[in-house]
Amino acid sequence: MSSDGLIVKYKKIQDSIDVSQSDNSHIYQAMFQHLPFGIIYRNRKGDVEYINPAGRNLIGISNKEIQNFDVRRLSIEVLDSNGIRLPERDFPGALTLKEGKPQKDVIIGIRKDHKTIWIKANSEIIVDNTSDQILGVVTSIVDITQERDASVILQAQTKRAQMAVESAQMGIWDWIPEKQEMIWDKKLFQIYGYADEKAVAPADAWEKAVHPDDADRVRNESYDMIKNACNKEIDYRAVWPNGDIRHLRSQARIIKGSHGEVKRVVGVTHDITNAVMAEKKLWELAYIDPLTRCFSRAGLNFRLSRSVARALRKNDTFSVLMIGLRRFKDVNENYGLSVGDKVLIEISRRLQDIVEDCDTVARIAGDEFMLVLESVGSADAIEVFVDKVYSKALAPIQLNQDLTVNLDAAMGVSSFPQDGCDAATLQTHSSLAMHHPKNTETRKFISYCNEMSEEVSRKFSLKYQLMSAVKNEEFQLYYQPIIDLDRHTVIGCEALIRWKDNTSKFISPMEFIPVVEESGLIHELGNWINLTAIKQWELWQHLTPDLKYISVNVSPRQLEHSCFVEDLMAMVSAHSISPENLQLEITEGTFLKESLNADSMLHRLAEYGFRLAIDDFGTGYSSLAYLKRFNVDVIKIDRSFIVDIETDQSDRDIVSAILAMNKKLGFRTLVEGVETQKQDKIIHGLGCESAQGYLYGKPTFADEFAEIYISSKVSS
């Protein structure tokens, strides 16, 4: 009966016995005393209570030792199947008790007096059938030492047979250095490209075959082998008589004479070309960009780490240049991906042409390259190299007679060791420099500085503060009056968001709004702004009929949200506000972009009756075609045209021209940033209807705004 069957039989017997009314140990002893298998019983606490005689013989412990069983006091070692010492917690019985599941066919070793026997163990939990209470664990053990030894011998024989089969594919040689005599078998001639072993002497064939670039290394390795009487394995290239190049591996073994001198060298040589080519293919897949054939990101990491190690050894410097192609997306969208690929291939080729052999060119993203310039260390040298990039690598690309592609690039530089002493840091810092806002569309590059990392760290911290602030509604809305210049009365207000960080310091919206947009929180924050402003308007409209509207700023990212219009309509409906009482201020660039979309959010907002205002008008776009496509209500003239209007006639002319255009097209005009009485008089004289600025009132919180401005007139 097997040990597995023994446990099953025991469990059947157990089912018929009321173990709660009997002495368990007597039952176990009566059942297992004379069995040929080893039996070990652990109680539910994990303590070994019983080991039958066969088990004690297998383990090699006495009756006295079993009475106070503690494996730490025994003169044995328990090993796992690999011969490593096994802690008691990992014994089969202990594992079964801990994990609640059987352990099947576990191979363990018992070492005593430098001799090891191998046993197979099976463990099973024993449960009281009346109460389902775990009583303990029974482990059966069987000696399998002979079977294991036979298995080891069989494996060794199999390995030797396998080696013999492999050797049959090798060329065998025998070299007697003293006589410079070499003997080859027929297979070795074939490996060196000779069909007829009589065509050439082995020594001559070997001299001719070794690749010139490997010859000195192989010769030195051979001399070292003879001099030090040591075995060698040498990989090298061989040139066949027909010019083919093969990769070979020779394994040499020294045979010594009676006085320790080298008498002979015997060995085998086999062709490893397929393995080398496969390895090269894998290396290319890992490290080479398949499109441009320059290095990939993984290849860059490998090469850059090597450059760092070299520079550390030689106390040298080098530069890392990151290049991002500007508006490359436009090439793909206008001419197709195949044209874009051709452009990238050509840019890569040009970059590889202008770098030195020691340098590295890598494509790390769709339109981004990173160069490791070991040949460029100084600031002056990097300026010269960047000029070369612009003049040669970024020169117009003539793809065909009708298509020439012109590209520009942003560039960032980090230098070893001042900007980083490891590959990851150098990459990060050159990327920070390239993406820095100061990297404008000019033929320049930005060098990394510590402030860039501090800025990123602050931005990262700010992002998580903002996530908490949006969730907990930690923002405030301030309100700035909008004035009717004819009557000098408050006709509306603009809601402006304010926020204090965790140090109670006010953070400018110019700083935190871009972070909110990038992090995807803008829709949630925008809804809070809109709802808060609408609720405030609902309170104020009961106090005065003079206020005509409340104005809120809308981010372009909000217009990208599919529910923006529906959410806004739900808010005004819930608070009985007419859409015409809510003015949405949208930047001029957004209007221009939205004008290309026939089903844009702006069209839908206009149809629902919301007031639309173009914010910062005149600061960035020359095309006015979009004005015809929307029912724009108000055009806000940017404060940059007002600052010098008292002394700069050109600013007056621009404002006058905008006012004339607005009057012709039926738009109302609002001037921002009015701070002096003279500015007020000038814009009023030019025909402007409304204005806002510090002259009339600074942004303030809701209660103070109501106290100062509602139902009151503002003197000019």
mmCIF file of C-alpha atoms in Angstrom, residues 452-662:
data_model
loop_
_atom_site.group_PDB
_atom_site.id
_atom_site.type_symbol
_atom_site.label_atom_id
_atom_site.label_comp_id
_atom_site.label_asym_id
_atom_site.label_seq_id
_atom_site.Cartn_x
_atom_site.Cartn_y
_atom_site.Cartn_z
ATOM 1 C CA MET A 452 13.954 73.872 -13.658
ATOM 2 C CA SER A 453 13.838 70.884 -11.311
ATOM 3 C CA GLU A 454 12.610 73.111 -8.498
ATOM 4 C CA GLU A 455 9.881 74.395 -10.794
ATOM 5 C CA VAL A 456 8.811 70.861 -11.709
ATOM 6 C CA SER A 457 8.850 69.834 -8.057
ATOM 7 C CA ARG A 458 6.724 72.831 -7.144
ATOM 8 C CA LYS A 459 4.354 72.069 -9.989
ATOM 9 C CA PHE A 460 4.070 68.464 -8.836
ATOM 10 C CA SER A 461 3.362 69.563 -5.279
ATOM 11 C CA LEU A 462 0.909 72.159 -6.534
ATOM 12 C CA LYS A 463 -0.955 69.516 -8.514
ATOM 13 C CA TYR A 464 -1.658 67.419 -5.418
ATOM 14 C CA GLN A 465 -2.603 70.446 -3.370
ATOM 15 C CA LEU A 466 -5.031 71.400 -6.122
ATOM 16 C CA MET A 467 -6.548 67.929 -6.188
ATOM 17 C CA SER A 468 -7.363 68.319 -2.501
ATOM 18 C CA ALA A 469 -8.500 71.926 -2.984
ATOM 19 C CA VAL A 470 -10.924 70.998 -5.774
ATOM 20 C CA LYS A 471 -12.309 68.107 -3.752
ATOM 21 C CA ASN A 472 -12.777 70.232 -0.621
ATOM 22 C CA GLU A 473 -13.890 73.406 -2.459
ATOM 23 C CA GLU A 474 -11.117 75.516 -0.940
ATOM 24 C CA PHE A 475 -11.390 78.230 -3.603
ATOM 25 C CA GLN A 476 -13.058 81.640 -3.418
ATOM 26 C CA LEU A 477 -14.667 83.830 -6.040
ATOM 27 C CA TYR A 478 -13.903 87.534 -6.072
ATOM 28 C CA TYR A 479 -15.961 89.976 -8.130
ATOM 29 C CA GLN A 480 -14.792 93.035 -10.092
ATOM 30 C CA PRO A 481 -17.326 95.611 -11.282
ATOM 31 C CA ILE A 482 -17.987 96.305 -14.961
ATOM 32 C CA ILE A 483 -18.974 99.934 -15.631
ATOM 33 C CA ASP A 484 -21.290 101.559 -18.144
ATOM 34 C CA LEU A 485 -19.145 104.521 -19.269
ATOM 35 C CA ASP A 486 -22.090 106.683 -20.332
ATOM 36 C CA ARG A 487 -23.892 106.498 -16.969
ATOM 37 C CA HIS A 488 -20.935 105.405 -14.816
ATOM 38 C CA THR A 489 -23.020 102.727 -13.145
ATOM 39 C CA VAL A 490 -22.190 99.139 -12.370
ATOM 40 C CA ILE A 491 -23.905 96.983 -15.000
ATOM 41 C CA GLY A 492 -22.192 93.675 -14.273
ATOM 42 C CA CYS A 493 -19.189 91.991 -12.763
ATOM 43 C CA GLU A 494 -16.537 89.448 -13.594
ATOM 44 C CA ALA A 495 -16.109 86.444 -11.269
ATOM 45 C CA LEU A 496 -12.399 85.807 -10.642
ATOM 46 C CA ILE A 497 -11.122 82.739 -8.837
ATOM 47 C CA ARG A 498 -8.758 83.047 -5.875
ATOM 48 C CA TRP A 499 -6.911 80.311 -3.973
ATOM 49 C CA LYS A 500 -4.608 80.098 -0.975
ATOM 50 C CA ASP A 501 -2.195 77.190 -0.779
ATOM 51 C CA ASN A 502 -1.418 75.233 2.394
ATOM 52 C CA THR A 503 0.793 78.091 3.603
ATOM 53 C CA SER A 504 -2.151 80.549 3.305
ATOM 54 C CA LYS A 505 -0.380 82.293 0.446
ATOM 55 C CA PHE A 506 -2.436 83.487 -2.515
ATOM 56 C CA ILE A 507 -1.414 81.643 -5.710
ATOM 57 C CA SER A 508 -1.969 83.447 -8.989
ATOM 58 C CA PRO A 509 -4.538 81.868 -11.330
ATOM 59 C CA MET A 510 -1.909 82.277 -14.061
ATOM 60 C CA GLU A 511 0.123 79.700 -12.128
ATOM 61 C CA PHE A 512 -2.447 77.197 -10.931
ATOM 62 C CA ILE A 513 -5.028 77.192 -13.744
ATOM 63 C CA PRO A 514 -2.574 75.569 -16.257
ATOM 64 C CA VAL A 515 -1.868 72.866 -13.678
ATOM 65 C CA VAL A 516 -5.594 72.299 -13.176
ATOM 66 C CA GLU A 517 -6.009 72.004 -16.951
ATOM 67 C CA GLU A 518 -3.124 69.561 -17.360
ATOM 68 C CA SER A 519 -4.299 67.356 -14.489
ATOM 69 C CA GLY A 520 -7.842 67.053 -15.867
ATOM 70 C CA LEU A 521 -9.479 68.855 -12.930
ATOM 71 C CA ILE A 522 -10.642 71.841 -14.965
ATOM 72 C CA HIS A 523 -14.147 70.531 -15.680
ATOM 73 C CA GLU A 524 -14.822 69.888 -11.999
ATOM 74 C CA LEU A 525 -13.354 73.258 -10.957
ATOM 75 C CA GLY A 526 -15.100 75.047 -13.832
ATOM 76 C CA ASN A 527 -18.454 73.639 -12.767
ATOM 77 C CA TRP A 528 -17.836 74.867 -9.228
ATOM 78 C CA ILE A 529 -16.984 78.372 -10.515
ATOM 79 C CA ASN A 530 -20.050 78.484 -12.747
ATOM 80 C CA LEU A 531 -22.422 77.215 -10.073
ATOM 81 C CA THR A 532 -21.039 79.549 -7.394
ATOM 82 C CA ALA A 533 -21.322 82.560 -9.721
ATOM 83 C CA ILE A 534 -24.876 81.589 -10.734
ATOM 84 C CA LYS A 535 -25.953 81.214 -7.100
ATOM 85 C CA GLN A 536 -24.445 84.617 -6.295
ATOM 86 C CA TRP A 537 -26.245 86.209 -9.245
ATOM 87 C CA GLU A 538 -29.495 84.637 -8.059
ATOM 88 C CA LEU A 539 -29.104 86.484 -4.740
ATOM 89 C CA TRP A 540 -28.088 89.804 -6.295
ATOM 90 C CA GLN A 541 -30.793 89.958 -8.947
ATOM 91 C CA HIS A 542 -33.373 90.315 -6.189
ATOM 92 C CA LEU A 543 -31.535 93.369 -4.826
ATOM 93 C CA THR A 544 -31.134 95.512 -7.933
ATOM 94 C CA PRO A 545 -32.278 95.664 -11.540
ATOM 95 C CA ASP A 546 -29.096 97.510 -12.570
ATOM 96 C CA LEU A 547 -26.883 94.419 -12.793
ATOM 97 C CA LYS A 548 -27.322 92.975 -16.260
ATOM 98 C CA TYR A 549 -24.949 90.012 -16.182
ATOM 99 C CA ILE A 550 -22.186 88.181 -14.375
ATOM 100 C CA SER A 551 -19.130 87.086 -16.350
ATOM 101 C CA VAL A 552 -17.060 83.900 -15.917
ATOM 102 C CA ASN A 553 -13.935 82.712 -17.717
ATOM 103 C CA VAL A 554 -14.127 79.467 -19.670
ATOM 104 C CA SER A 555 -11.060 77.321 -20.345
ATOM 105 C CA PRO A 556 -10.638 75.718 -23.779
ATOM 106 C CA ARG A 557 -10.390 72.390 -21.947
ATOM 107 C CA GLN A 558 -13.907 72.875 -20.572
ATOM 108 C CA LEU A 559 -15.267 73.215 -24.104
ATOM 109 C CA GLU A 560 -13.707 69.834 -24.929
ATOM 110 C CA HIS A 561 -15.924 68.142 -22.342
ATOM 111 C CA SER A 562 -19.009 66.606 -23.924
ATOM 112 C CA CYS A 563 -21.299 67.590 -21.009
ATOM 113 C CA PHE A 564 -20.221 71.226 -20.695
ATOM 114 C CA VAL A 565 -23.319 72.785 -22.313
ATOM 115 C CA GLU A 566 -25.738 70.380 -20.603
ATOM 116 C CA ASP A 567 -24.157 71.005 -17.198
ATOM 117 C CA LEU A 568 -24.391 74.785 -17.712
ATOM 118 C CA MET A 569 -28.022 74.624 -18.800
ATOM 119 C CA ALA A 570 -28.879 72.480 -15.768
ATOM 120 C CA MET A 571 -27.310 75.093 -13.461
ATOM 121 C CA VAL A 572 -29.136 78.114 -14.883
ATOM 122 C CA SER A 573 -32.416 76.188 -14.952
ATOM 123 C CA ALA A 574 -32.067 75.053 -11.342
ATOM 124 C CA HIS A 575 -31.555 78.646 -10.163
ATOM 125 C CA SER A 576 -34.051 80.416 -12.451
ATOM 126 C CA ILE A 577 -31.353 82.379 -14.277
ATOM 127 C CA SER A 578 -31.685 83.417 -17.879
ATOM 128 C CA PRO A 579 -28.689 82.395 -20.065
ATOM 129 C CA GLU A 580 -28.354 86.020 -21.194
ATOM 130 C CA ASN A 581 -27.429 86.952 -17.607
ATOM 131 C CA LEU A 582 -24.340 84.731 -17.782
ATOM 132 C CA GLN A 583 -21.457 85.991 -19.909
ATOM 133 C CA LEU A 584 -18.836 83.422 -20.933
ATOM 134 C CA GLU A 585 -15.386 84.899 -21.542
ATOM 135 C CA ILE A 586 -13.397 82.837 -24.017
ATOM 136 C CA THR A 587 -9.936 83.563 -25.393
ATOM 137 C CA GLU A 588 -9.513 84.697 -28.963
ATOM 138 C CA GLY A 589 -7.477 81.598 -29.837
ATOM 139 C CA THR A 590 -10.312 79.342 -28.719
ATOM 140 C CA PHE A 591 -12.762 81.225 -30.918
ATOM 141 C CA LEU A 592 -10.443 80.788 -33.872
ATOM 142 C CA LYS A 593 -10.116 77.036 -33.238
ATOM 143 C CA GLU A 594 -13.831 76.526 -32.635
ATOM 144 C CA SER A 595 -14.725 78.438 -35.797
ATOM 145 C CA LEU A 596 -13.451 75.482 -37.809
ATOM 146 C CA ASN A 597 -15.954 73.145 -36.156
ATOM 147 C CA ALA A 598 -19.499 73.453 -37.464
ATOM 148 C CA ASP A 599 -20.905 71.642 -34.427
ATOM 149 C CA SER A 600 -18.816 73.490 -31.875
ATOM 150 C CA MET A 601 -19.741 74.150 -28.265
ATOM 151 C CA LEU A 602 -19.765 77.897 -28.983
ATOM 152 C CA HIS A 603 -22.506 77.501 -31.601
ATOM 153 C CA ARG A 604 -24.615 75.571 -29.103
ATOM 154 C CA LEU A 605 -24.000 78.101 -26.322
ATOM 155 C CA ALA A 606 -25.025 80.971 -28.625
ATOM 156 C CA GLU A 607 -28.181 79.114 -29.636
ATOM 157 C CA TYR A 608 -29.155 78.728 -25.973
ATOM 158 C CA GLY A 609 -28.742 82.490 -25.478
ATOM 159 C CA PHE A 610 -25.583 82.748 -23.376
ATOM 160 C CA ARG A 611 -23.579 85.949 -23.791
ATOM 161 C CA LEU A 612 -20.268 85.284 -25.520
ATOM 162 C CA ALA A 613 -17.272 87.542 -24.964
ATOM 163 C CA ILE A 614 -13.919 87.388 -26.720
ATOM 164 C CA ASP A 615 -11.264 87.873 -24.039
ATOM 165 C CA ASP A 616 -7.819 89.425 -24.675
ATOM 166 C CA PHE A 617 -8.841 90.546 -28.156
ATOM 167 C CA GLY A 618 -6.033 91.579 -30.490
ATOM 168 C CA THR A 619 -3.169 89.862 -28.685
ATOM 169 C CA GLY A 620 -2.440 86.943 -30.953
ATOM 170 C CA TYR A 621 -4.482 86.423 -34.112
ATOM 171 C CA SER A 622 -4.734 88.451 -37.278
ATOM 172 C CA SER A 623 -7.603 86.617 -38.955
ATOM 173 C CA LEU A 624 -11.025 88.035 -38.099
ATOM 174 C CA ALA A 625 -12.987 85.556 -40.199
ATOM 175 C CA TYR A 626 -14.170 83.733 -37.092
ATOM 176 C CA LEU A 627 -16.130 86.844 -35.992
ATOM 177 C CA LYS A 628 -18.633 86.204 -38.767
ATOM 178 C CA ARG A 629 -19.264 82.622 -37.640
ATOM 179 C CA PHE A 630 -20.473 83.345 -34.105
ATOM 180 C CA ASN A 631 -23.055 85.534 -32.423
ATOM 181 C CA VAL A 632 -20.424 87.337 -30.366
ATOM 182 C CA ASP A 633 -21.890 89.826 -27.874
ATOM 183 C CA VAL A 634 -18.835 91.537 -26.409
ATOM 184 C CA ILE A 635 -15.244 92.061 -27.462
ATOM 185 C CA LYS A 636 -12.862 92.790 -24.574
ATOM 186 C CA ILE A 637 -9.885 94.932 -25.569
ATOM 187 C CA ASP A 638 -6.797 93.664 -23.803
ATOM 188 C CA ARG A 639 -5.209 95.885 -21.162
ATOM 189 C CA SER A 640 -1.913 95.874 -23.099
ATOM 190 C CA PHE A 641 -3.484 98.464 -25.444
ATOM 191 C CA ILE A 642 -4.578 100.672 -22.526
ATOM 192 C CA VAL A 643 -1.402 100.862 -20.428
ATOM 193 C CA ASP A 644 0.271 103.461 -22.682
ATOM 194 C CA ILE A 645 -2.809 104.911 -24.356
ATOM 195 C CA GLU A 646 -2.226 108.301 -22.685
ATOM 196 C CA THR A 647 1.126 108.727 -24.453
ATOM 197 C CA ASP A 648 1.149 106.265 -27.359
ATOM 198 C CA GLN A 649 -0.844 107.415 -30.372
ATOM 199 C CA SER A 650 -0.575 103.971 -32.024
ATOM 200 C CA ASP A 651 -2.421 102.397 -29.079
ATOM 201 C CA ARG A 652 -5.158 104.997 -29.462
ATOM 202 C CA ASP A 653 -5.387 104.257 -33.173
ATOM 203 C CA ILE A 654 -5.653 100.498 -32.527
ATOM 204 C CA VAL A 655 -8.397 100.940 -29.929
ATOM 205 C CA SER A 656 -10.220 103.361 -32.223
ATOM 206 C CA ALA A 657 -10.012 100.878 -35.105
ATOM 207 C CA ILE A 658 -11.324 98.009 -32.948
ATOM 208 C CA LEU A 659 -14.212 100.183 -31.742
ATOM 209 C CA ALA A 660 -15.093 101.172 -35.311
ATOM 210 C CA MET A 661 -15.041 97.523 -36.418
ATOM 211 C CA ASN A 662 -17.190 96.452 -33.465
#
